[in-house]
Amino acid sequence: SPINVDKSYYGWQRILSQRDIKNEVNLLGAFVLKEVADEFTDALKASGFGVAAVEFASISLVRDIESIGVLEKAGSYIVVEITPEGIGFIAVRKGVPHFHYLHSWREVQAGRKVITVNNFKNALGEELNSVINFYSTHWSGEALKDIVVITPSFDDEISKLISSKFSGLNLKILKPLEASVAHGAALRGTVPRPLDAEISLASLSAMDVFDVQQASN
């Protein structure tokens, strides 16, 4: 565990439903500090809501991207999300996020009060290169062909940057309304609780939530 297990919620899910050629089962694990997750779930419960599951935003976002069919499901690609907090990078393997990193605007500003276009492009290029190198180091045998950029603006600048520095990647640009964390989380909510086998970082698993609901009916 990357953090103290006694102070954490953790879960796992099977990445593929079938065994691969090495007769191995691929599993993905995730961990979060209890105090972080509880801050959200306690607020929801106090407002009268039940919590079906807790997951990282990157998982919700990738689920929504795959639901609209812009990429082959269970593929490998990089997601770049331009947000008010900064530039988010997600490495996706077999349709599941394996790495999520946020480069904050504070770092992009480099001591300035205003973020220039050049600073933005330099930060995007440098950090994207680092994420691609990370992917290549860990999964060198799996081709990385696509990159999805979710951005409200700078379409032309991003397209030129990708084509010049990362010509081997196919670029797909989406607007925030086309793919979002909120909609991706809502899609998970449509799955019947007893069939939900994805990671949940909460005090109750999805199946536990189902049992509680059934007992209260």
XYZ file of N, CA and C in Angstrom:
651
model
N 0.833 -1.195 0.000
C 0.000 0.000 0.000
C 0.873 1.252 0.000
N 0.526 2.248 -0.811
C 1.321 3.487 -0.843
C 1.096 4.372 0.379
N 0.024 4.111 1.128
C -0.265 4.884 2.341
C -0.650 3.915 3.460
N -0.747 4.427 4.679
C -1.070 3.601 5.847
C -2.429 2.921 5.666
N -2.425 1.590 5.637
C -3.649 0.832 5.393
C -4.699 1.087 6.484
N -4.251 1.231 7.709
C -5.190 1.434 8.809
C -5.966 2.735 8.694
N -5.416 3.684 7.937
C -6.079 4.972 7.779
C -6.658 5.144 6.376
N -6.849 4.026 5.689
C -7.233 4.097 4.276
C -8.466 3.264 3.961
N -9.130 3.664 2.880
C -10.077 2.799 2.200
C -9.368 2.309 0.946
N -9.581 1.069 0.595
C -8.919 0.543 -0.596
C -9.825 -0.498 -1.254
N -9.608 -0.683 -2.527
C -10.410 -1.649 -3.274
C -9.670 -2.105 -4.509
N -10.249 -3.068 -5.206
C -9.627 -3.577 -6.425
C -10.725 -3.997 -7.391
N -10.348 -4.103 -8.641
C -11.265 -4.605 -9.649
C -10.472 -5.378 -10.697
N -11.145 -6.284 -11.347
C -10.521 -7.051 -12.413
C -10.552 -6.214 -13.674
N -9.416 -6.086 -14.353
C -9.335 -5.227 -15.523
C -9.951 -5.892 -16.740
N -9.669 -7.177 -16.937
C -10.234 -7.903 -18.061
C -11.020 -9.103 -17.548
N -12.043 -9.483 -18.276
C -12.881 -10.602 -17.864
C -12.265 -11.939 -18.226
N -11.294 -11.941 -19.145
C -10.658 -13.186 -19.535
C -9.178 -13.166 -19.164
N -8.599 -14.342 -19.051
C -7.178 -14.454 -18.744
C -6.359 -14.148 -19.990
N -5.187 -13.551 -19.795
C -4.361 -13.235 -20.945
C -3.488 -14.428 -21.322
N -2.622 -14.248 -22.304
C -1.865 -15.371 -22.844
C -0.870 -15.939 -21.833
N -0.552 -15.217 -20.800
C 0.370 -15.701 -19.782
C -0.370 -16.406 -18.651
N -1.667 -16.591 -18.830
C -2.485 -17.251 -17.818
C -2.468 -16.480 -16.497
N -2.472 -15.148 -16.614
C -2.498 -14.282 -15.441
C -3.796 -13.488 -15.421
N -4.183 -13.038 -14.244
C -5.356 -12.184 -14.100
C -4.875 -10.775 -13.771
N -5.338 -9.794 -14.525
C -4.935 -8.404 -14.294
C -5.899 -7.722 -13.330
N -5.354 -7.185 -12.257
C -6.154 -6.492 -11.250
C -5.626 -5.073 -11.079
N -6.529 -4.168 -10.760
C -6.159 -2.781 -10.480
C -6.585 -2.434 -9.065
N -5.663 -1.894 -8.277
C -5.975 -1.503 -6.910
C -5.915 0.007 -6.740
N -6.622 0.522 -5.751
C -6.615 1.964 -5.473
C -6.757 2.188 -3.969
N -6.184 3.281 -3.499
C -6.172 3.604 -2.082
C -6.489 5.085 -1.880
N -7.163 5.413 -0.785
C -7.417 6.809 -0.443
C -7.476 6.925 1.075
N -7.029 8.037 1.610
C -7.118 8.267 3.055
C -8.588 8.364 3.474
N -8.937 7.729 4.569
C -10.323 7.731 5.046
C -10.837 9.145 5.277
N -9.980 9.997 5.838
C -10.429 11.351 6.162
C -10.804 12.152 4.919
N -10.157 11.848 3.802
C -10.485 12.535 2.545
C -11.834 12.070 2.019
N -12.032 10.760 1.956
C -13.295 10.221 1.451
C -14.452 10.557 2.385
N -14.222 10.460 3.690
C -15.300 10.696 4.657
C -15.804 12.131 4.621
N -14.936 13.064 4.275
C -15.361 14.469 4.210
C -16.484 14.642 3.184
N -16.385 13.918 2.083
C -17.419 14.004 1.049
C -18.643 13.180 1.421
N -18.431 11.934 1.837
C -19.570 11.062 2.115
C -20.383 11.540 3.312
N -19.726 12.084 4.342
C -20.445 12.592 5.513
C -21.344 13.772 5.129
N -20.828 14.631 4.239
C -21.623 15.782 3.798
C -22.855 15.321 3.016
N -22.680 14.309 2.174
C -23.804 13.787 1.397
C -24.837 13.118 2.295
N -24.360 12.313 3.232
C -25.280 11.632 4.145
C -26.040 12.622 5.012
N -25.372 13.690 5.434
C -26.023 14.710 6.242
C -27.122 15.434 5.460
N -27.000 15.422 4.137
C -27.996 16.065 3.282
C -29.083 15.092 2.828
N -29.027 13.863 3.334
C -30.073 12.899 3.026
C -29.807 12.002 1.844
N -28.586 12.021 1.312
C -28.250 11.174 0.172
C -27.572 9.882 0.636
N -27.787 8.822 -0.121
C -27.054 7.597 0.085
C -25.854 7.580 -0.842
N -24.768 6.986 -0.419
C -23.557 6.930 -1.236
C -23.396 5.522 -1.802
N -23.519 5.399 -3.106
C -23.421 4.085 -3.741
C -21.973 3.656 -3.902
N -21.093 4.596 -4.221
C -19.684 4.267 -4.448
C -18.861 5.547 -4.428
N -17.568 5.382 -4.178
C -16.616 6.491 -4.225
C -15.478 6.072 -5.150
N -15.157 6.918 -6.124
C -14.076 6.599 -7.048
C -13.317 7.866 -7.424
N -12.113 7.676 -7.943
C -11.329 8.815 -8.397
C -11.959 9.434 -9.643
N -11.783 10.738 -9.793
C -12.374 11.448 -10.931
C -11.890 10.900 -12.265
N -10.639 10.433 -12.301
C -10.089 9.913 -13.552
C -10.867 8.691 -14.039
N -11.326 7.844 -13.125
C -12.100 6.666 -13.507
C -13.440 7.085 -14.109
N -14.085 8.070 -13.488
C -15.366 8.566 -14.011
C -15.201 9.169 -15.397
N -14.150 9.956 -15.570
C -13.929 10.638 -16.838
C -13.666 9.649 -17.971
N -12.821 8.662 -17.713
C -12.511 7.666 -18.747
C -13.760 6.860 -19.103
N -14.589 6.553 -18.123
C -15.832 5.830 -18.399
C -16.712 6.622 -19.367
N -16.775 7.937 -19.162
C -17.599 8.767 -20.040
C -17.014 8.861 -21.441
N -15.690 8.981 -21.533
C -15.029 9.028 -22.841
C -15.323 7.759 -23.639
N -15.247 6.628 -22.977
C -15.480 5.368 -23.679
C -16.952 5.185 -24.041
N -17.841 5.787 -23.258
C -19.274 5.626 -23.533
C -19.701 6.320 -24.819
N -18.971 7.367 -25.226
C -19.368 8.092 -26.446
C -18.691 7.522 -27.687
N -17.846 6.518 -27.504
C -17.300 5.781 -28.635
C -16.248 6.488 -29.459
N -15.526 7.446 -28.869
C -14.492 8.137 -29.651
C -13.231 7.297 -29.795
N -13.081 6.294 -28.918
C -11.917 5.415 -28.978
C -12.361 3.972 -28.814
N -11.496 3.077 -29.224
C -11.777 1.657 -29.061
C -11.787 1.306 -27.581
N -12.831 0.637 -27.143
C -12.935 0.264 -25.737
C -11.819 -0.699 -25.373
N -11.331 -0.570 -24.164
C -10.234 -1.402 -23.654
C -8.926 -1.118 -24.382
N -8.789 0.086 -24.931
C -7.558 0.475 -25.603
C -6.592 1.160 -24.659
N -5.464 1.630 -25.209
C -4.456 2.346 -24.432
C -4.271 3.732 -25.022
N -4.363 4.765 -24.204
C -4.260 6.129 -24.690
C -3.985 7.084 -23.524
N -3.733 8.336 -23.858
C -3.503 9.378 -22.861
C -4.657 10.368 -22.902
N -5.160 10.754 -21.736
C -6.184 11.794 -21.629
C -5.547 13.038 -21.029
N -5.760 14.175 -21.664
C -5.308 15.460 -21.125
C -6.550 16.312 -20.891
N -6.745 16.762 -19.669
C -7.919 17.568 -19.334
C -7.477 18.946 -18.843
N -7.917 19.990 -19.541
C -7.621 21.363 -19.130
C -8.725 21.810 -18.182
N -8.387 22.063 -16.930
C -9.380 22.391 -15.909
C -9.015 23.714 -15.227
N -9.924 24.259 -14.413
C -9.595 25.483 -13.660
C -8.437 25.295 -12.685
N -8.163 24.043 -12.290
C -7.077 23.769 -11.346
C -5.725 23.623 -12.036
N -5.734 23.203 -13.305
C -4.480 22.977 -14.013
C -4.673 22.017 -15.175
N -3.603 21.329 -15.545
C -3.641 20.376 -16.656
C -3.549 18.974 -16.077
N -4.593 18.175 -16.293
C -4.620 16.814 -15.787
C -4.178 15.826 -16.855
N -3.405 14.823 -16.457
C -2.915 13.798 -17.379
C -3.319 12.428 -16.842
N -3.923 11.613 -17.698
C -4.341 10.266 -17.309
C -3.792 9.270 -18.319
N -3.055 8.285 -17.844
C -2.589 7.203 -18.701
C -3.588 6.059 -18.587
N -4.164 5.683 -19.723
C -5.209 4.656 -19.736
C -4.683 3.402 -20.419
N -4.835 2.291 -19.761
C -4.400 1.007 -20.301
C -5.541 0.012 -20.190
N -5.880 -0.636 -21.305
C -6.975 -1.606 -21.337
C -8.278 -0.991 -20.824
N -8.460 0.279 -21.158
C -9.696 0.961 -20.822
C -9.807 1.430 -19.385
N -8.729 1.307 -18.593
C -8.771 1.671 -17.177
C -7.625 2.618 -16.849
N -7.877 3.716 -16.118
C -6.790 4.627 -15.733
C -5.771 3.923 -14.833
N -4.486 4.071 -15.178
C -3.424 3.492 -14.373
C -2.541 4.563 -13.735
N -2.715 5.798 -14.147
C -1.858 6.878 -13.642
C -2.587 8.193 -13.863
N -2.623 9.052 -12.834
C -3.301 10.347 -12.929
C -2.428 11.397 -12.259
N -2.174 12.476 -12.981
C -1.275 13.512 -12.474
C -1.821 14.886 -12.848
N -1.782 15.823 -11.906
C -2.248 17.195 -12.159
C -1.074 18.160 -12.090
N -0.877 18.907 -13.184
C 0.126 19.976 -13.212
C -0.632 21.280 -12.977
N -0.474 21.858 -11.779
C -1.286 23.009 -11.384
C -0.897 24.269 -12.154
N -1.844 25.189 -12.257
C -1.569 26.461 -12.936
C -0.489 27.243 -12.207
N -0.371 27.029 -10.899
C 0.672 27.727 -10.139
C 2.056 27.382 -10.677
N 2.223 26.119 -11.081
C 3.499 25.694 -11.656
C 3.686 26.267 -13.056
N 2.586 26.399 -13.809
C 2.656 26.925 -15.172
C 2.986 28.412 -15.166
N 2.518 29.116 -14.144
C 2.724 30.565 -14.075
C 4.193 30.936 -13.954
N 4.964 30.088 -13.331
C 6.414 30.307 -13.184
C 6.724 31.682 -12.595
N 6.003 32.041 -11.538
C 6.248 33.309 -10.858
C 5.526 34.501 -11.449
N 4.851 34.324 -12.569
C 4.128 35.434 -13.188
C 2.681 35.473 -12.699
N 2.044 36.621 -12.829
C 0.639 36.747 -12.445
C -0.292 36.238 -13.538
N 0.208 36.208 -14.758
C -0.597 35.777 -15.898
C 0.089 34.607 -16.590
N -0.714 33.616 -17.004
C -0.172 32.458 -17.727
C -0.131 32.798 -19.208
N 1.049 32.857 -19.785
C 1.169 33.155 -21.207
C 0.888 31.898 -22.038
N 0.572 32.113 -23.311
C 0.319 30.983 -24.206
C 1.569 30.116 -24.331
N 2.725 30.747 -24.396
C 3.968 29.992 -24.504
C 4.223 29.136 -23.265
N 3.946 29.703 -22.081
C 4.110 28.934 -20.852
C 3.173 27.729 -20.842
N 1.951 27.957 -21.299
C 0.970 26.872 -21.369
C 1.443 25.769 -22.309
N 1.894 26.152 -23.496
C 2.342 25.172 -24.485
C 3.579 24.422 -24.001
N 4.505 25.148 -23.378
C 5.718 24.499 -22.871
C 5.387 23.494 -21.775
N 4.514 23.889 -20.863
C 4.127 22.996 -19.766
C 3.404 21.772 -20.298
N 2.501 21.977 -21.247
C 1.762 20.863 -21.828
C 2.707 19.893 -22.524
N 3.622 20.424 -23.323
C 4.556 19.568 -24.050
C 5.475 18.789 -23.137
N 6.036 19.455 -22.136
C 6.987 18.805 -21.224
C 6.309 17.726 -20.382
N 5.138 18.050 -19.830
C 4.471 17.088 -18.960
C 3.904 15.914 -19.749
N 3.411 16.191 -20.949
C 2.894 15.110 -21.786
C 4.019 14.155 -22.167
N 5.167 14.701 -22.458
C 6.327 13.865 -22.785
C 6.703 12.979 -21.601
N 6.617 13.515 -20.384
C 6.937 12.737 -19.185
C 5.945 11.595 -18.983
N 4.662 11.877 -19.219
C 3.630 10.847 -19.050
C 3.799 9.738 -20.090
N 4.109 10.120 -21.331
C 4.323 9.126 -22.387
C 5.538 8.261 -22.061
N 6.599 8.880 -21.544
C 7.786 8.112 -21.150
C 7.465 7.150 -20.011
N 6.632 7.617 -19.070
C 6.205 6.759 -17.961
C 5.465 5.539 -18.499
N 4.554 5.774 -19.433
C 3.793 4.670 -20.012
C 4.728 3.698 -20.738
N 5.620 4.232 -21.550
C 6.521 3.390 -22.340
C 7.437 2.558 -21.460
N 7.838 3.122 -20.320
C 8.714 2.406 -19.405
C 8.007 1.217 -18.758
N 6.722 1.415 -18.412
C 5.989 0.370 -17.700
C 5.340 -0.653 -18.621
N 4.916 -0.219 -19.813
C 4.207 -1.128 -20.724
C 4.757 -0.966 -22.137
N 6.025 -1.277 -22.280
C 6.728 -1.046 -23.547
C 6.173 -1.884 -24.693
N 5.553 -3.015 -24.379
C 5.049 -3.871 -25.441
C 3.675 -3.512 -25.952
N 3.051 -2.487 -25.369
C 1.695 -2.110 -25.749
C 1.720 -0.741 -26.430
N 1.278 -0.727 -27.668
C 1.342 0.510 -28.461
C 0.420 1.589 -27.902
N 0.923 2.809 -27.924
C 0.152 3.973 -27.503
C -0.093 4.823 -28.745
N -1.342 4.877 -29.208
C -1.624 5.509 -30.495
C -2.479 6.774 -30.401
N -3.221 6.922 -29.323
C -4.204 8.003 -29.266
C -4.001 8.910 -28.061
N -4.413 10.149 -28.235
C -4.466 11.105 -27.136
C -5.776 11.875 -27.234
N -6.472 11.985 -26.103
C -7.727 12.723 -26.025
C -7.490 13.966 -25.190
N -7.793 15.126 -25.737
C -7.639 16.379 -25.006
C -9.026 16.981 -24.781
N -9.357 17.205 -23.514
C -10.628 17.834 -23.162
C -10.310 19.266 -22.752
N -10.759 20.202 -23.555
C -10.385 21.601 -23.325
C -11.489 22.556 -23.763
N -11.684 23.645 -23.038
C -12.682 24.641 -23.449
C -12.149 25.610 -24.504
N -10.825 25.621 -24.707
C -10.219 26.576 -25.644
C -8.837 26.085 -26.084
N -8.113 26.943 -26.832
C -6.757 26.637 -27.307
C -6.702 25.425 -28.238
N -7.785 25.152 -28.955
C -7.813 23.979 -29.848
C -6.685 24.022 -30.872
N -6.518 25.168 -31.548
C -5.511 25.276 -32.600
C -4.107 25.123 -32.044
N -3.838 25.781 -30.922
C -2.499 25.712 -30.330
C -2.160 24.280 -29.905
N -3.146 23.586 -29.329
C -2.919 22.212 -28.886
C -2.708 21.292 -30.076
N -3.501 21.478 -31.122
C -3.370 20.643 -32.325
C -1.990 20.796 -32.953
N -1.501 22.035 -33.048
C -0.181 22.281 -33.637
C 0.918 21.675 -32.774
N 0.774 21.785 -31.455
C 1.778 21.237 -30.546
C 1.859 19.715 -30.678
N 0.715 19.060 -30.679
C 0.689 17.595 -30.759
C 1.247 17.116 -32.100
N 0.846 17.777 -33.182
C 1.295 17.350 -34.512
C 2.795 17.547 -34.702
N 3.369 18.558 -34.034
C 4.797 18.836 -34.209
C 5.678 18.006 -33.286
N 5.239 17.788 -32.047
C 6.074 17.092 -31.074
C 5.700 15.627 -30.856
N 4.436 15.285 -31.159
C 3.974 13.914 -30.917
C 3.206 13.430 -32.140
N 3.874 13.442 -33.271
C 3.235 13.132 -34.550
C 2.737 11.692 -34.639
N 3.252 10.821 -33.776
C 2.820 9.426 -33.818
C 1.493 9.175 -33.138
N 0.928 10.203 -32.486
C -0.333 10.048 -31.773
C -1.496 10.650 -32.551
N -2.615 9.960 -32.562
C -3.844 10.483 -33.158
C -4.544 11.354 -32.128
N -4.810 12.603 -32.488
C -5.405 13.552 -31.547
C -6.911 13.639 -31.715
N -7.617 13.590 -30.579
C -9.058 13.811 -30.562
C -9.340 14.881 -29.509
N -9.944 15.987 -29.934
C -10.248 17.083 -29.016
C -11.741 17.069 -28.691
N -12.044 17.090 -27.391
C -13.425 17.119 -26.925
C -13.645 18.355 -26.071
N -14.870 18.837 -26.052
C -15.253 19.930 -25.174
C -15.742 19.360 -23.836
N -15.657 20.149 -22.754
C -16.073 19.644 -21.436
C -17.497 19.105 -21.394
N -18.395 19.620 -22.232
C -19.765 19.116 -22.241
C -19.869 17.763 -22.945
N -18.864 17.399 -23.731
C -18.889 16.129 -24.446
C -18.418 14.971 -23.579
N -17.541 15.247 -22.645
C -17.036 14.215 -21.738
C -16.731 14.871 -20.398
N -17.333 14.366 -19.320
C -17.147 14.997 -18.012
C -17.122 13.963 -16.901
N -16.518 14.344 -15.792
C -16.453 13.489 -14.613
C -17.852 13.208 -14.075
N -18.686 14.249 -14.011
C -20.031 14.096 -13.445
C -20.864 13.082 -14.226
N -20.807 13.173 -15.555
C -21.600 12.249 -16.365
C -21.036 10.832 -16.274
N -19.721 10.719 -16.186
C -19.116 9.397 -16.039
C -19.525 8.731 -14.735
N -19.603 9.510 -13.658
C -20.058 8.965 -12.378
C -21.524 8.566 -12.450
N -22.321 9.386 -13.150
C -23.746 9.074 -13.303
C -23.951 7.766 -14.064
N -23.081 7.489 -15.035
C -23.177 6.238 -15.786
C -22.975 5.031 -14.863
N -22.068 5.158 -13.915
C -21.886 4.057 -12.958
C -23.144 3.877 -12.124
N -23.816 4.967 -11.846
C -25.036 4.884 -11.052
C -26.157 4.118 -11.727
N -26.083 3.970 -13.049
C -27.117 3.221 -13.767
C -26.915 1.705 -13.676
N -25.747 1.297 -13.199
C -25.461 -0.136 -13.055
C -26.140 -0.643 -11.780
N -26.918 -1.721 -11.839
C -27.530 -2.278 -10.623
C -26.470 -2.578 -9.580
N -26.740 -2.234 -8.323
C -25.740 -2.386 -7.262
C -25.142 -3.793 -7.184
N -25.935 -4.868 -7.288
C -25.300 -6.194 -7.168
C -24.392 -6.552 -8.331
N -24.469 -5.779 -9.426
C -23.632 -6.048 -10.595
C -22.422 -5.122 -10.676
N -22.321 -4.194 -9.744
C -21.230 -3.220 -9.761
C -19.991 -3.825 -9.113
N -19.011 -4.189 -9.940
C -17.787 -4.822 -9.435
C -16.580 -3.901 -9.527
N -16.813 -2.596 -9.776
C -15.699 -1.664 -9.883
C -15.227 -1.211 -8.511
N -14.066 -0.593 -8.494
C -13.473 -0.110 -7.248
C -14.395 0.885 -6.557
N -14.544 0.742 -5.241
C -15.240 1.749 -4.440
C -14.397 2.059 -3.217
N -14.037 3.320 -3.061
C -13.178 3.753 -1.958
C -14.041 4.396 -0.880
N -14.839 3.575 -0.236
C -15.743 4.051 0.808
C -15.806 3.015 1.913
N -16.507 3.355 2.989
C -16.609 2.425 4.115
C -17.432 1.200 3.754
N -18.311 1.336 2.734
C -19.119 0.226 2.264
C -18.826 -0.042 0.796
N -18.763 -1.308 0.407
C -18.625 -1.651 -0.999
C -19.961 -1.473 -1.697
N -19.958 -1.556 -3.022
C -21.206 -1.438 -3.765
C -22.197 -2.519 -3.343
N -21.710 -3.735 -3.104
C -22.581 -4.820 -2.663
C -23.112 -4.562 -1.256
N -22.282 -4.003 -0.378
C -22.742 -3.663 0.974
C -23.857 -2.628 0.918
N -23.696 -1.636 0.031
C -24.723 -0.610 -0.132
C -26.027 -1.252 -0.574
N -25.934 -2.198 -1.495
C -27.129 -2.916 -1.970
C -27.797 -3.643 -0.815
N -27.023 -4.340 0.017
C -27.580 -5.077 1.137
C -28.285 -4.142 2.124
N -27.671 -2.976 2.378
C -28.290 -2.004 3.289
C -29.613 -1.503 2.723
N -29.625 -1.224 1.412
C -30.842 -0.743 0.768
C -31.946 -1.788 0.838
N -31.581 -3.037 0.591
C -32.576 -4.106 0.618
C -33.141 -4.301 2.034
N -32.263 -4.174 3.028
C -32.694 -4.371 4.414
C -33.638 -3.257 4.874
N -33.451 -2.055 4.307
C -34.266 -0.907 4.736
C -35.597 -0.837 3.999
N -35.762 -1.616 2.928
C -37.012 -1.596 2.134
C -38.076 -2.480 2.792
